[in-house]
Amino acid sequence: MMLPLVLYDILSELPGNNWSANPAKPRFVLSYKDLPFVTLWVEYSDIPIAMKSIGAKPNKRQDGSDVYTVPVLNDPNTGALITDSLEIASYLEKTYPEKPIFPNNSEPMIRAFDSAYESLTRPPAKSMYARCAEILSPASAKFFIEARSRYAPLPWGVTYDEDWELLEKAHNTAYEWYQKTDGKWVMGDTLSYADIVVACHLLWYKRVLKEDEWARISSWNGGKWAQVLADVEKECKLV
Ligand SMILES: N[C@@H](CCC(=O)N[C@@H](CS)C(=O)NCC(=O)O)C(=O)O
């Protein structure tokens, strides 16, 4: 009998906890593949101590230094303990190939997509970080602000209008990508990890931003983004 896999995700003060884009990606994959799993919620400020104590491998910062990150996946069926959302997706695909998320050998292409999409959405992220700090416990908000300031120096939020312009531009580019497919998914008629990456970013905005801010994103490109999120959540059986 199959044992439930264990996904480490990050606590928040929002009802239902979930808010963070990277741990959402393996959650969507596990659910899409119909794999049994449980979620262990880690306080953001406890990530280093908690991940070290379970023996997880650290991740790498952009400058090459070590940092403990969530998501981490433990698969008691194989003993695997995997750090990093993309490596978890890759592991799950290899170990549980039914209902592929990298159909037709698309893993190399989707890895490139993941990296392109991250670069597209990173520039305006610092205004989003300010909102993240608002939904964490005080200790975690402090830790989060310190951790993120390494990449996006404070003060955050002062360039808010500029960030919104950048965010809209990023979505216009992603919209052009989606216009090149003749189905509703990046790969046409089949959902892939590429759509999960986009949907999990959108979920992050939806969970962390103010209602009117999410409404603003939803209104871009003819309502494309609320639709993508709803389509992926439905296909992954998360609604
Ligand atoms: N590339 C990693 C990034 C994971 C990541 O940055 N996780 C954040 C939370 S979303 C984290 O754990 N940060 C810990 C820190 O910055 O100290 C992945 O996709 O899993």
CSV table of C-alpha atoms and ligand atoms in Angstrom, one decimal:
chain,number,residue,atom,x,y,z
A,1,MET,CA,0.0,0.0,0.0
A,2,MET,CA,1.2,3.4,-0.8
A,3,LEU,CA,2.2,5.7,2.1
A,4,PRO,CA,1.3,9.4,1.9
A,5,LEU,CA,4.1,11.7,0.7
A,6,VAL,CA,5.0,14.5,3.0
A,7,LEU,CA,5.1,18.1,1.6
A,8,TYR,CA,6.7,20.9,3.7
A,9,ASP,CA,4.9,24.2,3.1
A,10,ILE,CA,4.9,27.6,4.8
A,11,LEU,CA,2.4,28.8,7.4
A,12,SER,CA,0.7,32.1,7.2
A,13,GLU,CA,-2.0,33.9,9.1
A,14,LEU,CA,-4.5,33.5,6.2
A,15,PRO,CA,-7.3,30.9,6.6
A,16,GLY,CA,-6.1,27.7,5.1
A,17,ASN,CA,-2.5,28.9,5.3
A,18,ASN,CA,-1.4,28.4,1.8
A,19,TRP,CA,0.1,31.5,0.1
A,20,SER,CA,3.5,30.8,-1.2
A,21,ALA,CA,4.1,30.1,-5.0
A,22,ASN,CA,6.9,27.6,-4.8
A,23,PRO,CA,5.4,25.1,-2.3
A,24,ALA,CA,2.1,25.4,-4.3
A,25,LYS,CA,3.8,23.9,-7.4
A,26,PRO,CA,4.4,20.4,-5.9
A,27,ARG,CA,1.0,20.6,-4.2
A,28,PHE,CA,-0.6,21.0,-7.7
A,29,VAL,CA,1.6,18.2,-9.1
A,30,LEU,CA,0.7,15.8,-6.3
A,31,SER,CA,-2.9,16.5,-6.6
A,32,TYR,CA,-2.9,16.2,-10.5
A,33,LYS,CA,-1.1,12.9,-10.3
A,34,ASP,CA,-3.7,11.6,-7.7
A,35,LEU,CA,-0.9,10.9,-5.2
A,36,PRO,CA,-1.8,10.7,-1.5
A,37,PHE,CA,0.0,13.4,0.5
A,38,VAL,CA,0.0,15.3,3.8
A,39,THR,CA,1.2,18.9,4.3
A,40,LEU,CA,3.5,19.9,7.2
A,41,TRP,CA,3.3,23.6,7.8
A,42,VAL,CA,6.5,25.3,8.8
A,43,GLU,CA,6.8,28.7,10.3
A,44,TYR,CA,8.9,30.8,7.8
A,45,SER,CA,11.4,31.8,10.5
A,46,ASP,CA,11.9,28.1,11.4
A,47,ILE,CA,12.7,27.0,7.8
A,48,PRO,CA,16.5,26.7,8.4
A,49,ILE,CA,16.3,24.8,11.7
A,50,ALA,CA,13.3,22.6,10.6
A,51,MET,CA,14.9,21.7,7.2
A,52,LYS,CA,18.3,21.0,8.7
A,53,SER,CA,16.7,18.8,11.4
A,54,ILE,CA,15.0,16.5,8.8
A,55,GLY,CA,18.3,16.3,6.9
A,56,ALA,CA,17.1,18.2,3.8
A,57,LYS,CA,19.7,19.5,1.4
A,58,PRO,CA,20.1,23.3,1.3
A,59,ASN,CA,19.3,25.1,-1.9
A,60,LYS,CA,21.6,27.7,-3.5
A,61,ARG,CA,21.0,31.5,-3.5
A,62,GLN,CA,21.6,33.4,-6.7
A,63,ASP,CA,25.1,34.2,-5.4
A,64,GLY,CA,25.9,30.5,-4.9
A,65,SER,CA,25.7,30.5,-1.1
A,66,ASP,CA,23.6,27.9,0.8
A,67,VAL,CA,20.1,28.6,2.0
A,68,TYR,CA,17.5,26.2,3.4
A,69,THR,CA,14.2,26.6,1.5
A,70,VAL,CA,10.7,25.1,1.4
A,71,PRO,CA,9.2,23.3,-0.5
A,72,VAL,CA,10.8,20.0,0.5
A,73,LEU,CA,9.2,16.6,-0.3
A,74,ASN,CA,9.7,13.4,1.6
A,75,ASP,CA,8.6,10.2,-0.1
A,76,PRO,CA,8.4,7.4,2.5
A,77,ASN,CA,7.8,4.9,-0.3
A,78,THR,CA,11.3,5.4,-1.7
A,79,GLY,CA,13.1,7.3,1.1
A,80,ALA,CA,13.7,10.3,-1.2
A,81,LEU,CA,14.0,13.7,0.4
A,82,ILE,CA,14.0,16.4,-2.3
A,83,THR,CA,14.6,20.2,-2.0
A,84,ASP,CA,13.4,22.7,-4.6
A,85,SER,CA,10.0,22.8,-6.4
A,86,LEU,CA,11.4,22.0,-9.9
A,87,GLU,CA,13.5,19.1,-8.6
A,88,ILE,CA,10.4,17.8,-6.8
A,89,ALA,CA,8.4,18.0,-10.0
A,90,SER,CA,11.2,16.1,-11.8
A,91,TYR,CA,11.3,13.4,-9.1
A,92,LEU,CA,7.6,12.9,-9.1
A,93,GLU,CA,7.5,12.6,-12.9
A,94,LYS,CA,10.3,10.0,-12.9
A,95,THR,CA,8.8,8.0,-10.0
A,96,TYR,CA,5.1,8.4,-10.8
A,97,PRO,CA,5.0,8.8,-14.6
A,98,GLU,CA,1.2,8.3,-14.9
A,99,LYS,CA,-0.6,11.6,-15.8
A,100,PRO,CA,2.6,13.3,-17.1
A,101,ILE,CA,3.4,16.9,-16.3
A,102,PHE,CA,6.2,16.9,-18.8
A,103,PRO,CA,4.4,15.3,-21.7
A,104,ASN,CA,6.3,14.3,-24.9
A,105,ASN,CA,9.8,14.6,-23.3
A,106,SER,CA,9.1,18.3,-22.6
A,107,GLU,CA,11.1,18.5,-19.4
A,108,PRO,CA,14.1,20.4,-20.9
A,109,MET,CA,11.7,22.9,-22.6
A,110,ILE,CA,9.6,23.4,-19.5
A,111,ARG,CA,12.8,23.9,-17.4
A,112,ALA,CA,13.7,26.7,-19.8
A,113,PHE,CA,10.1,28.0,-19.6
A,114,ASP,CA,10.2,28.0,-15.8
A,115,SER,CA,13.4,30.0,-15.8
A,116,ALA,CA,12.1,32.5,-18.4
A,117,TYR,CA,8.8,33.0,-16.5
A,118,GLU,CA,10.7,33.5,-13.2
A,119,SER,CA,12.9,36.2,-14.9
A,120,LEU,CA,9.8,37.8,-16.3
A,121,THR,CA,8.0,38.1,-13.0
A,122,ARG,CA,10.9,38.8,-10.7
A,123,PRO,CA,11.5,42.6,-11.4
A,124,PRO,CA,8.1,43.7,-9.9
A,125,ALA,CA,8.2,41.2,-7.0
A,126,LYS,CA,9.4,43.6,-4.3
A,127,SER,CA,6.0,45.3,-4.0
A,128,MET,CA,4.5,41.8,-3.6
A,129,TYR,CA,7.0,41.0,-0.9
A,130,ALA,CA,5.6,43.9,1.2
A,131,ARG,CA,2.2,42.3,1.0
A,132,CYS,CA,3.7,38.8,2.0
A,133,ALA,CA,5.2,40.3,5.2
A,134,GLU,CA,1.6,41.4,6.1
A,135,ILE,CA,0.2,37.9,6.2
A,136,LEU,CA,3.1,36.3,8.2
A,137,SER,CA,3.5,36.1,12.0
A,138,PRO,CA,5.6,39.0,13.4
A,139,ALA,CA,8.7,36.7,13.8
A,140,SER,CA,8.3,35.3,10.3
A,141,ALA,CA,7.7,38.7,8.8
A,142,LYS,CA,11.0,40.0,10.3
A,143,PHE,CA,12.8,36.9,9.0
A,144,PHE,CA,11.2,37.2,5.5
A,145,ILE,CA,12.1,40.9,5.2
A,146,GLU,CA,15.7,40.1,6.1
A,147,ALA,CA,15.9,37.2,3.7
A,148,ARG,CA,14.3,39.0,0.8
A,149,SER,CA,16.3,42.2,1.3
A,150,ARG,CA,19.3,40.3,0.0
A,151,TYR,CA,17.7,40.3,-3.4
A,152,ALA,CA,15.5,43.4,-3.3
A,153,PRO,CA,17.0,46.1,-1.1
A,154,LEU,CA,14.6,48.0,1.2
A,155,PRO,CA,12.6,50.2,1.2
A,156,TRP,CA,9.9,48.2,-0.5
A,157,GLY,CA,6.7,49.6,-1.9
A,158,VAL,CA,8.0,53.1,-2.7
A,159,THR,CA,8.1,52.2,-6.4
A,160,TYR,CA,4.7,50.7,-6.2
A,161,ASP,CA,3.3,52.3,-9.4
A,162,GLU,CA,6.4,51.4,-11.3
A,163,ASP,CA,6.1,47.8,-10.1
A,164,TRP,CA,2.5,47.6,-11.3
A,165,GLU,CA,3.6,48.8,-14.7
A,166,LEU,CA,6.3,46.2,-14.8
A,167,LEU,CA,3.9,43.5,-13.7
A,168,GLU,CA,1.4,44.4,-16.4
A,169,LYS,CA,4.1,44.3,-19.0
A,170,ALA,CA,5.2,40.9,-17.8
A,171,HIS,CA,1.7,39.6,-18.1
A,172,ASN,CA,1.4,41.1,-21.6
A,173,THR,CA,4.5,39.1,-22.6
A,174,ALA,CA,3.1,35.9,-21.0
A,175,TYR,CA,-0.2,36.6,-22.8
A,176,GLU,CA,1.6,36.7,-26.1
A,177,TRP,CA,3.1,33.3,-25.2
A,178,TYR,CA,-0.3,31.8,-24.5
A,179,GLN,CA,-1.6,33.3,-27.8
A,180,LYS,CA,0.8,31.1,-29.7
A,181,THR,CA,-1.0,27.9,-28.6
A,182,ASP,CA,-4.3,26.7,-30.1
A,183,GLY,CA,-5.6,25.2,-26.9
A,184,LYS,CA,-6.0,26.6,-23.4
A,185,TRP,CA,-2.7,25.2,-22.1
A,186,VAL,CA,0.9,26.2,-23.0
A,187,MET,CA,1.3,22.9,-24.7
A,188,GLY,CA,-2.0,23.1,-26.6
A,189,ASP,CA,-4.5,20.5,-25.6
A,190,THR,CA,-2.7,19.1,-22.5
A,191,LEU,CA,-1.9,20.6,-19.2
A,192,SER,CA,1.8,20.6,-18.3
A,193,TYR,CA,4.1,21.8,-15.5
A,194,ALA,CA,4.4,25.1,-17.5
A,195,ASP,CA,0.7,25.9,-16.7
A,196,ILE,CA,1.2,24.9,-13.1
A,197,VAL,CA,4.2,27.4,-12.7
A,198,VAL,CA,2.0,30.2,-14.1
A,199,ALA,CA,-1.0,29.2,-12.0
A,200,CYS,CA,1.0,29.0,-8.8
A,201,HIS,CA,2.3,32.6,-9.3
A,202,LEU,CA,-1.2,33.8,-9.9
A,203,LEU,CA,-2.4,32.0,-6.8
A,204,TRP,CA,0.3,33.8,-4.8
A,205,TYR,CA,-1.0,37.1,-6.1
A,206,LYS,CA,-4.6,36.2,-5.3
A,207,ARG,CA,-3.8,35.0,-1.8
A,208,VAL,CA,-1.4,37.8,-0.8
A,209,LEU,CA,-2.6,41.0,-2.5
A,210,LYS,CA,-5.6,43.1,-1.5
A,211,GLU,CA,-8.8,42.2,-3.2
A,212,ASP,CA,-8.8,45.2,-5.5
A,213,GLU,CA,-5.2,44.5,-6.5
A,214,TRP,CA,-6.0,40.9,-7.5
A,215,ALA,CA,-9.1,42.3,-9.4
A,216,ARG,CA,-6.7,44.6,-11.3
A,217,ILE,CA,-4.5,41.6,-12.4
A,218,SER,CA,-7.7,39.6,-13.2
A,219,SER,CA,-8.8,42.4,-15.6
A,220,TRP,CA,-5.7,42.3,-17.8
A,221,ASN,CA,-5.6,40.5,-21.1
A,222,GLY,CA,-9.4,40.0,-21.2
A,223,GLY,CA,-9.6,38.2,-17.9
A,224,LYS,CA,-6.9,35.6,-19.0
A,225,TRP,CA,-5.2,35.2,-15.6
A,226,ALA,CA,-8.2,34.5,-13.4
A,227,GLN,CA,-9.2,32.0,-16.2
A,228,VAL,CA,-5.7,30.3,-16.2
A,229,LEU,CA,-5.8,29.9,-12.5
A,230,ALA,CA,-9.3,28.5,-12.5
A,231,ASP,CA,-8.5,26.1,-15.3
A,232,VAL,CA,-5.4,24.7,-13.7
A,233,GLU,CA,-7.0,24.4,-10.3
A,234,LYS,CA,-9.9,22.5,-11.8
A,235,GLU,CA,-7.6,20.2,-13.9
A,236,CYS,CA,-5.5,19.5,-10.7
A,237,LYS,CA,-8.6,18.9,-8.7
A,238,LEU,CA,-7.9,21.6,-6.2
A,239,VAL,CA,-11.3,23.3,-6.4
B,1,LIG,N1,14.0,27.6,-6.2
B,1,LIG,C1,13.4,27.2,-5.0
B,1,LIG,C2,13.0,28.5,-4.2
B,1,LIG,C3,12.3,28.1,-2.9
B,1,LIG,C4,12.3,29.4,-2.0
B,1,LIG,O1,12.9,30.4,-2.3
B,1,LIG,N2,11.5,29.2,-1.0
B,1,LIG,C5,11.4,30.3,-0.1
B,1,LIG,C6,9.9,30.4,0.3
B,1,LIG,S1,8.9,30.5,-1.1
B,1,LIG,C7,12.2,30.0,1.2
B,1,LIG,O2,12.1,28.9,1.7
B,1,LIG,N3,13.1,30.9,1.6
B,1,LIG,C8,13.9,30.8,2.7
B,1,LIG,C9,14.8,31.9,2.9
B,1,LIG,O3,14.8,32.8,2.0
B,1,LIG,O4,15.5,32.0,3.9
B,1,LIG,C10,12.2,26.4,-5.2
B,1,LIG,O5,11.6,26.5,-6.3
B,1,LIG,O6,11.8,25.5,-4.4
